[in-house]
CSV table of C-alpha atoms in Angstrom, one decimal:
chain,number,residue,atom,x,y,z
B,49,MET,CA,-3.0,-24.2,-1.2
B,50,MET,CA,-4.5,-22.0,-3.9
B,51,GLU,CA,-2.3,-21.2,-6.9
B,52,ARG,CA,-1.1,-17.6,-7.4
B,53,ILE,CA,-3.3,-15.5,-9.6
B,54,ASP,CA,-1.3,-13.7,-12.3
B,55,SER,CA,-3.6,-10.7,-12.4
B,56,ILE,CA,-3.1,-10.1,-8.7
B,57,ASP,CA,0.7,-10.2,-9.1
B,58,LEU,CA,0.5,-8.0,-12.2
B,59,PHE,CA,-1.6,-5.5,-10.3
B,60,ARG,CA,0.8,-5.4,-7.4
B,61,GLY,CA,3.8,-5.2,-9.7
B,62,PHE,CA,2.4,-2.2,-11.5
B,63,ALA,CA,1.7,-0.5,-8.2
B,64,ILE,CA,5.2,-1.1,-6.8
B,65,LEU,CA,6.9,-0.2,-10.1
B,66,GLN,CA,5.3,3.2,-10.5
B,67,MET,CA,5.7,3.9,-6.9
B,68,ILE,CA,9.4,3.2,-6.6
B,69,PHE,CA,10.1,4.7,-10.0
B,70,TRP,CA,8.8,8.1,-9.0
B,71,GLN,CA,10.3,8.0,-5.6
B,72,ILE,CA,13.8,7.3,-7.1
B,73,PHE,CA,13.2,10.1,-9.7
B,74,ASP,CA,12.2,12.4,-6.8
B,75,PHE,CA,15.4,11.4,-4.9
B,76,PHE,CA,17.7,12.4,-7.7
B,77,ALA,CA,15.8,15.4,-9.2
B,78,ARG,CA,15.9,18.9,-8.1
B,79,VAL,CA,12.2,19.1,-8.7
B,80,ASP,CA,9.8,17.9,-5.9
B,81,ILE,CA,7.1,15.5,-7.1
B,82,TYR,CA,5.1,16.3,-4.0
B,83,SER,CA,4.6,19.9,-4.9
B,84,ASP,CA,6.0,20.8,-8.4
B,85,VAL,CA,3.7,20.6,-11.4
B,86,PRO,CA,3.4,18.5,-13.6
B,87,TYR,CA,4.5,15.8,-11.0
B,88,TYR,CA,2.1,17.3,-8.5
B,89,ILE,CA,-1.5,17.2,-9.8
B,90,PRO,CA,-3.4,20.3,-8.5
B,91,PHE,CA,-6.7,19.0,-9.7
B,92,PHE,CA,-6.6,16.2,-7.1
B,93,ASN,CA,-4.1,17.9,-4.7
B,94,MET,CA,-2.0,14.8,-5.2
B,95,PRO,CA,1.6,13.7,-6.2
B,96,ILE,CA,1.9,11.7,-9.4
B,97,HIS,CA,2.6,8.5,-7.5
B,98,GLY,CA,-0.1,9.0,-4.9
B,99,MET,CA,-2.2,6.1,-6.1
B,100,GLY,CA,0.5,3.5,-5.4
B,101,VAL,CA,-0.3,2.9,-1.7
B,102,ALA,CA,-4.0,2.8,-2.4
B,103,PHE,CA,-3.5,0.1,-5.0
B,104,PHE,CA,-1.4,-1.9,-2.5
B,105,ALA,CA,-4.1,-1.6,0.2
B,106,PHE,CA,-6.7,-2.7,-2.3
B,107,ILE,CA,-4.8,-5.7,-3.6
B,108,SER,CA,-3.6,-6.7,-0.2
B,109,GLY,CA,-7.2,-7.0,0.9
B,110,THR,CA,-7.9,-9.1,-2.1
B,111,SER,CA,-5.0,-11.4,-1.5
B,112,ALA,CA,-5.8,-11.7,2.3
B,113,TYR,CA,-9.3,-12.9,1.6
B,114,ILE,CA,-8.2,-15.5,-1.0
B,115,ALA,CA,-5.7,-16.9,1.5
B,116,LEU,CA,-8.3,-16.8,4.2
B,117,SER,CA,-10.9,-18.6,2.2
B,118,GLY,CA,-8.3,-21.3,1.4
B,119,LYS,CA,-7.8,-21.9,5.1
B,120,LEU,CA,-11.5,-21.9,5.8
B,121,ASN,CA,-12.1,-24.5,3.1
B,122,LYS,CA,-9.6,-26.7,4.9
B,123,ASN,CA,-11.6,-26.3,8.1
B,124,ALA,CA,-8.8,-24.6,9.9
B,125,GLY,CA,-9.7,-23.3,13.4
B,126,LYS,CA,-10.4,-19.6,14.0
B,127,SER,CA,-7.6,-19.3,16.6
B,128,ASP,CA,-5.1,-20.8,14.1
B,129,ILE,CA,-6.3,-18.5,11.4
B,130,ILE,CA,-6.1,-15.4,13.6
B,131,TRP,CA,-2.6,-16.4,14.7
B,132,HIS,CA,-1.6,-16.8,11.1
B,133,LEU,CA,-3.0,-13.4,10.2
B,134,ILE,CA,-1.2,-11.7,13.1
B,135,LYS,CA,2.1,-13.4,12.2
B,136,ARG,CA,1.9,-12.4,8.5
B,137,TYR,CA,0.4,-8.9,8.6
B,138,GLY,CA,1.5,-8.0,12.1
B,139,GLY,CA,4.9,-9.0,10.8
B,140,TYR,CA,4.7,-6.2,8.3
B,141,VAL,CA,4.2,-3.7,11.1
B,142,LEU,CA,7.1,-5.1,13.0
B,143,LEU,CA,9.3,-5.1,9.9
B,144,SER,CA,8.3,-1.5,9.3
B,145,LEU,CA,9.3,-0.6,12.9
B,146,PHE,CA,12.9,-1.6,12.3
B,147,PHE,CA,13.1,-0.6,8.6
B,148,THR,CA,11.4,2.8,9.1
B,149,THR,CA,13.5,3.6,12.2
B,150,PHE,CA,16.7,2.8,10.4
B,151,VAL,CA,15.9,4.7,7.2
B,152,PHE,CA,13.8,7.6,8.4
B,153,GLY,CA,13.9,7.6,12.2
B,154,PHE,CA,11.4,6.4,14.8
B,155,LYS,CA,9.2,9.5,14.7
B,156,THR,CA,8.1,8.5,11.1
B,157,PHE,CA,6.9,5.1,12.5
B,158,TYR,CA,5.3,6.7,15.5
B,159,ILE,CA,3.2,9.1,13.5
B,160,TRP,CA,2.2,6.2,11.2
B,161,ASN,CA,3.6,7.8,8.1
B,162,GLU,CA,5.2,4.8,6.3
B,163,ALA,CA,3.3,2.7,3.8
B,164,VAL,CA,4.3,-0.9,4.9
B,165,GLN,CA,3.1,-0.4,8.5
B,166,GLY,CA,-0.2,1.1,7.3
B,167,ILE,CA,-0.9,-1.6,4.7
B,168,GLY,CA,0.0,-4.3,7.2
B,169,LEU,CA,-2.3,-3.1,9.9
B,170,ALA,CA,-5.2,-2.3,7.5
B,171,THR,CA,-5.0,-5.7,5.9
B,172,LEU,CA,-4.9,-7.4,9.3
B,173,VAL,CA,-8.0,-5.6,10.5
B,174,ALA,CA,-9.8,-6.1,7.2
B,175,ALA,CA,-9.1,-9.9,7.5
B,176,LEU,CA,-10.3,-10.1,11.0
B,177,VAL,CA,-13.5,-8.2,10.0
B,178,ILE,CA,-14.2,-10.8,7.2
B,179,LEU,CA,-13.5,-13.6,9.6
B,180,LEU,CA,-16.2,-12.3,11.9
B,181,PHE,CA,-18.9,-11.4,9.4
B,182,ARG,CA,-18.1,-13.1,6.0
B,183,SER,CA,-20.4,-10.8,4.2
B,184,LYS,CA,-19.6,-8.6,1.2
B,185,PHE,CA,-22.4,-6.3,2.2
B,186,VAL,CA,-20.9,-5.8,5.7
B,187,LEU,CA,-17.6,-5.0,4.0
B,188,ALA,CA,-19.2,-2.4,1.7
B,189,ALA,CA,-21.2,-0.8,4.5
B,190,LEU,CA,-18.3,-0.6,6.9
B,191,SER,CA,-16.1,0.8,4.2
B,192,LEU,CA,-18.6,3.5,3.3
B,193,LEU,CA,-19.2,4.4,6.9
B,194,ILE,CA,-15.5,4.9,7.5
B,195,ILE,CA,-15.2,7.0,4.3
B,196,LEU,CA,-18.0,9.3,5.4
B,197,VAL,CA,-17.1,9.6,9.1
B,198,GLN,CA,-13.3,9.8,9.0
B,199,PRO,CA,-13.0,13.5,7.9
B,200,PHE,CA,-15.1,14.7,10.8
B,201,LEU,CA,-13.3,12.5,13.4
B,202,ARG,CA,-9.9,13.9,12.2
B,203,GLN,CA,-11.2,17.5,12.5
B,204,PHE,CA,-12.4,16.7,16.0
B,205,LEU,CA,-8.9,15.4,16.9
B,206,GLU,CA,-7.4,18.8,15.8
B,207,LYS,CA,-9.1,20.5,18.8
B,208,SER,CA,-6.5,22.2,21.0
B,209,PHE,CA,-7.3,20.2,24.1
B,210,LEU,CA,-6.7,16.8,22.4
B,211,ILE,CA,-3.6,18.0,20.5
B,212,GLN,CA,-2.1,19.4,23.7
B,213,THR,CA,-3.0,16.3,25.8
B,214,PHE,CA,-2.2,13.7,23.2
B,215,PRO,CA,0.3,15.3,20.7
B,216,GLU,CA,1.0,13.7,17.3
B,217,TYR,CA,4.7,13.4,18.1
B,218,PRO,CA,6.0,11.4,21.1
B,219,ALA,CA,6.2,13.2,24.5
B,220,SER,CA,9.2,12.3,26.7
B,221,PHE,CA,8.6,9.9,29.6
B,222,ASP,CA,4.8,10.0,29.4
B,223,ILE,CA,3.8,6.4,28.7
B,224,VAL,CA,0.0,7.0,28.9
B,225,SER,CA,0.1,10.1,26.7
B,226,ASN,CA,2.4,8.3,24.2
B,227,SER,CA,0.2,5.2,24.1
B,228,VAL,CA,-3.0,7.1,23.4
B,229,SER,CA,-1.2,9.3,20.9
B,230,LEU,CA,0.1,6.3,19.0
B,231,PHE,CA,-3.4,4.8,19.0
B,232,LEU,CA,-4.8,8.0,17.6
B,233,ASN,CA,-2.0,8.1,15.0
B,234,PHE,CA,-2.6,4.5,13.7
B,235,THR,CA,-6.4,4.8,13.7
B,236,LEU,CA,-7.0,8.3,12.5
B,237,ARG,CA,-4.2,10.9,12.4
B,238,GLY,CA,-1.4,9.1,10.5
B,239,PHE,CA,-1.4,9.4,6.8
B,240,PHE,CA,-1.4,5.6,6.5
B,241,SER,CA,-3.8,5.1,9.3
B,242,LEU,CA,-6.8,2.8,9.4
B,243,SER,CA,-9.2,5.6,8.5
B,244,ASN,CA,-7.3,6.0,5.3
B,245,LEU,CA,-6.4,2.5,4.1
B,246,LEU,CA,-8.9,0.2,5.8
B,247,PRO,CA,-11.9,1.2,3.5
B,248,ILE,CA,-9.7,0.5,0.5
B,249,ALA,CA,-8.6,-2.9,1.9
B,250,LEU,CA,-12.2,-3.9,2.7
B,251,THR,CA,-13.3,-3.1,-0.9
B,252,GLY,CA,-10.4,-5.1,-2.2
B,253,MET,CA,-11.9,-8.1,-0.3
B,254,ILE,CA,-15.1,-7.6,-2.3
B,255,LEU,CA,-13.1,-8.1,-5.5
B,256,SER,CA,-11.8,-11.4,-4.0
B,257,TYR,CA,-15.3,-12.7,-3.6
B,258,LEU,CA,-15.7,-12.4,-7.3
B,259,LEU,CA,-12.3,-14.1,-8.0
B,260,VAL,CA,-13.1,-17.0,-5.8
B,261,LYS,CA,-16.6,-17.7,-7.2
B,262,LEU,CA,-16.5,-16.5,-10.8
B,263,LYS,CA,-14.5,-17.1,-14.0
B,264,GLN,CA,-11.8,-14.4,-14.7
B,265,GLU,CA,-13.6,-13.1,-17.9
B,266,LYS,CA,-16.7,-12.3,-15.8
B,267,VAL,CA,-14.7,-10.8,-13.0
B,268,ILE,CA,-13.0,-8.4,-15.5
B,269,ARG,CA,-16.4,-7.2,-16.8
B,270,ILE,CA,-17.8,-6.8,-13.4
B,271,SER,CA,-14.7,-5.0,-12.1
B,272,LEU,CA,-14.9,-2.7,-15.1
B,273,ALA,CA,-18.5,-1.8,-14.4
B,274,ILE,CA,-18.0,-1.3,-10.7
B,275,GLY,CA,-14.9,0.8,-11.4
B,276,MET,CA,-16.7,3.0,-13.9
B,277,ALA,CA,-19.7,3.5,-11.6
B,278,ILE,CA,-17.6,4.4,-8.5
B,279,THR,CA,-15.1,6.6,-10.3
B,280,SER,CA,-18.0,8.5,-11.9
B,281,ILE,CA,-19.6,9.1,-8.5
B,282,SER,CA,-16.3,10.5,-7.1
B,283,ILE,CA,-15.9,12.8,-10.1
B,284,PHE,CA,-19.5,14.0,-9.7
B,285,LEU,CA,-18.9,14.6,-6.0
B,286,HIS,CA,-15.7,16.5,-6.8
B,287,PHE,CA,-17.5,19.1,-8.9
B,288,LEU,CA,-20.6,19.2,-6.8
B,289,ILE,CA,-19.9,19.1,-3.0
B,290,ASN,CA,-16.6,17.4,-2.0
B,291,LYS,CA,-13.3,17.8,-3.9
B,292,ILE,CA,-11.0,14.8,-4.5
B,293,ASP,CA,-8.2,15.8,-2.2
B,294,TYR,CA,-5.3,13.4,-1.6
B,295,TYR,CA,-3.4,15.4,1.1
B,296,ASN,CA,-6.6,16.3,3.1
B,297,ARG,CA,-8.1,12.8,2.6
B,298,SER,CA,-11.5,13.9,1.5
B,299,ALA,CA,-14.4,11.3,1.3
B,300,SER,CA,-14.5,11.6,-2.5
B,301,TYR,CA,-10.7,10.9,-2.7
B,302,LEU,CA,-11.2,7.5,-1.0
B,303,ILE,CA,-14.2,6.8,-3.3
B,304,PHE,CA,-12.1,7.8,-6.3
B,305,TYR,CA,-9.2,5.5,-5.4
B,306,ILE,CA,-11.5,2.6,-4.9
B,307,GLY,CA,-13.1,3.1,-8.3
B,308,ILE,CA,-9.7,3.5,-10.0
B,309,SER,CA,-8.5,0.3,-8.3
B,310,PHE,CA,-11.4,-1.7,-9.8
B,311,LEU,CA,-10.7,-0.1,-13.2
B,312,LEU,CA,-7.0,-1.0,-12.9
B,313,PHE,CA,-7.8,-4.6,-12.0
B,314,SER,CA,-10.1,-5.0,-15.0
B,315,LEU,CA,-7.2,-3.7,-17.2
B,316,VAL,CA,-4.5,-5.9,-15.8
B,317,GLY,CA,-6.9,-8.9,-15.8
B,318,TYR,CA,-7.4,-8.4,-19.5
B,319,ILE,CA,-3.7,-8.0,-20.1
B,320,SER,CA,-2.8,-11.1,-18.1
B,321,GLN,CA,-5.1,-13.1,-20.4
B,322,LYS,CA,-4.1,-11.6,-23.7
B,323,LEU,CA,-0.4,-11.0,-23.2
B,324,ARG,CA,0.5,-13.7,-20.8
B,325,LYS,CA,3.9,-14.4,-22.4
B,326,ASN,CA,4.8,-10.8,-23.0
B,327,GLN,CA,8.2,-9.9,-21.5
B,328,LEU,CA,6.9,-6.7,-19.9
B,329,VAL,CA,4.1,-8.6,-18.2
B,330,GLY,CA,6.7,-11.1,-16.9
B,331,VAL,CA,8.7,-8.2,-15.4
B,332,LEU,CA,5.6,-6.8,-13.7
B,333,ILE,CA,4.6,-10.2,-12.3
B,334,LEU,CA,8.1,-10.6,-10.9
B,335,PHE,CA,7.8,-7.2,-9.2
B,336,GLY,CA,4.4,-8.3,-7.9
B,337,LYS,CA,5.8,-11.4,-6.3
B,338,THR,CA,8.7,-9.5,-4.7
B,339,SER,CA,6.9,-6.2,-4.0
B,340,LEU,CA,7.8,-5.9,-0.4
B,341,PHE,CA,11.4,-6.8,-1.0
B,342,ALA,CA,11.6,-4.4,-3.9
B,343,TYR,CA,10.2,-1.6,-1.8
B,344,ILE,CA,12.7,-2.1,1.0
B,345,ILE,CA,15.6,-2.5,-1.4
B,346,HIS,CA,14.9,0.7,-3.2
B,347,TYR,CA,15.0,2.7,0.0
B,348,LEU,CA,18.1,0.9,1.4
B,349,LEU,CA,20.1,1.2,-1.9
B,350,ILE,CA,18.9,4.6,-3.1
B,351,TYR,CA,17.5,6.7,-0.2
B,352,LYS,CA,19.8,5.5,2.7
B,353,LEU,CA,23.1,4.8,0.8
B,354,LEU,CA,23.1,7.6,-1.8
B,355,LYS,CA,21.8,10.1,0.7
B,356,VAL,CA,24.9,9.5,2.8
B,357,LEU,CA,27.0,10.1,-0.4
B,358,ASN,CA,25.1,13.4,-1.0
B,359,TYR,CA,23.4,12.4,-4.3
B,360,GLU,CA,20.0,13.7,-3.3
B,361,SER,CA,18.3,16.4,-5.4
B,362,ILE,CA,21.3,17.3,-7.6
B,363,PHE,CA,20.2,16.4,-11.1
B,364,GLY,CA,17.9,17.8,-13.8
B,365,SER,CA,14.8,15.9,-14.8
B,366,LEU,CA,16.3,14.1,-17.9
B,367,ILE,CA,19.3,12.7,-16.0
B,368,SER,CA,17.0,11.8,-13.0
B,369,TYR,CA,14.8,9.8,-15.4
B,370,LEU,CA,17.9,8.0,-16.6
B,371,PHE,CA,19.1,7.1,-13.1
B,372,ALA,CA,15.6,6.0,-12.2
B,373,VAL,CA,15.4,3.6,-15.1
B,374,ILE,CA,18.9,2.2,-14.3
B,375,SER,CA,17.9,1.8,-10.7
B,376,ILE,CA,14.8,-0.1,-11.6
B,377,ILE,CA,16.8,-2.5,-13.8
B,378,VAL,CA,19.3,-3.1,-11.0
B,379,ILE,CA,16.4,-3.7,-8.5
B,380,TYR,CA,14.7,-6.0,-11.0
B,381,TYR,CA,17.8,-8.3,-11.1
B,382,ILE,CA,18.2,-8.2,-7.4
B,383,CYS,CA,14.6,-9.2,-7.0
B,384,ARG,CA,15.0,-12.0,-9.5
B,385,ILE,CA,18.0,-13.4,-7.7
B,386,TRP,CA,16.1,-13.1,-4.4
B,387,LEU,CA,13.0,-14.9,-5.8
B,388,LEU,CA,15.1,-17.8,-7.1
B,389,ASN,CA,17.1,-18.2,-3.9
B,390,ARG,CA,14.8,-17.1,-1.1
B,391,HIS,CA,13.9,-20.6,0.1
B,392,ALA,CA,17.5,-21.6,0.4
B,393,ILE,CA,18.3,-18.3,2.2
B,394,PHE,CA,15.4,-18.9,4.7
B,395,SER,CA,16.6,-22.5,5.2
B,396,ARG,CA,20.1,-21.3,6.0
B,397,ILE,CA,18.8,-18.7,8.4
B,398,LYS,CA,16.7,-21.3,10.2
B,399,SER,CA,19.7,-23.7,10.3
B,400,CYS,CA,21.9,-21.0,11.8
B,401,LEU,CA,19.3,-20.1,14.4
B,402,GLY,CA,18.9,-23.8,15.3
B,403,HIS,CA,22.5,-23.9,16.5
B,404,TYR,CA,21.9,-21.3,19.1
């Protein structure tokens, strides 16, 4: 089994930390980070934490390919690999079904508007693509094709006939309509649909090619060069023909996020080499190792529990920052305890299930 790569955990830790910090701040604060400046960034029509999900999709694609190549090197059969991928990343979707329904309600899951379900499905599909083709050029071409085509397909789905026949929200007692609507939601319409996250996950797999074959120092340099080139292209497109637009999911927005993801990896790769024993780096790595757990915990402890107690949107910005920091510290220690004891917990669960 391939050893964990610190730069991947560091990348993932940064992504989850900035994501849950701003969501906790938004929960407590009277301001709305989704629409109020400076937390909302008009230049990109984007909330301040908008990059978090893209970073996750990118690094999930990277991690999936590294795990996949490890199994291929051990001559594992395709059917075994596919079943492993379905259990792991399909499990994220199943987890999201229960988690999202409990916290937000089933409609949020149905319209594909929760991050875990989107990242899980996008990573699963990206892994199946690489299992079939095993070519970084195919990954790049397919990613670019989806980026360019998805805005037009989404506009087509907004036609009145399609919306009336297959609405975005579930229609009562119509299995066929609901099934087609759910398919359209997770492929195109949902904010965390394949059209949004699959191109990012596919390009994350291109990074994993470099990590598997090259030394880290060279990967950092190449990732920096790729990131600068792609980000520059997106900025050029933004001013010329196609604005970077998070909420409307423009083509240049996806290109921008891919470029920024490569740039971030070059930065965290450098940090992981130079500041390996730094305490902050250790905190980020721990969050990276427990990212899914941290994400779920912050919603259960903050959103669900404190919402019931009516603590939502009642504080000014300064106090909300303070509560966000305190919450992150609490979540960190919960994640630390979980990381140290998870194997024992899983063993006890299996033992209990074995009695039934």
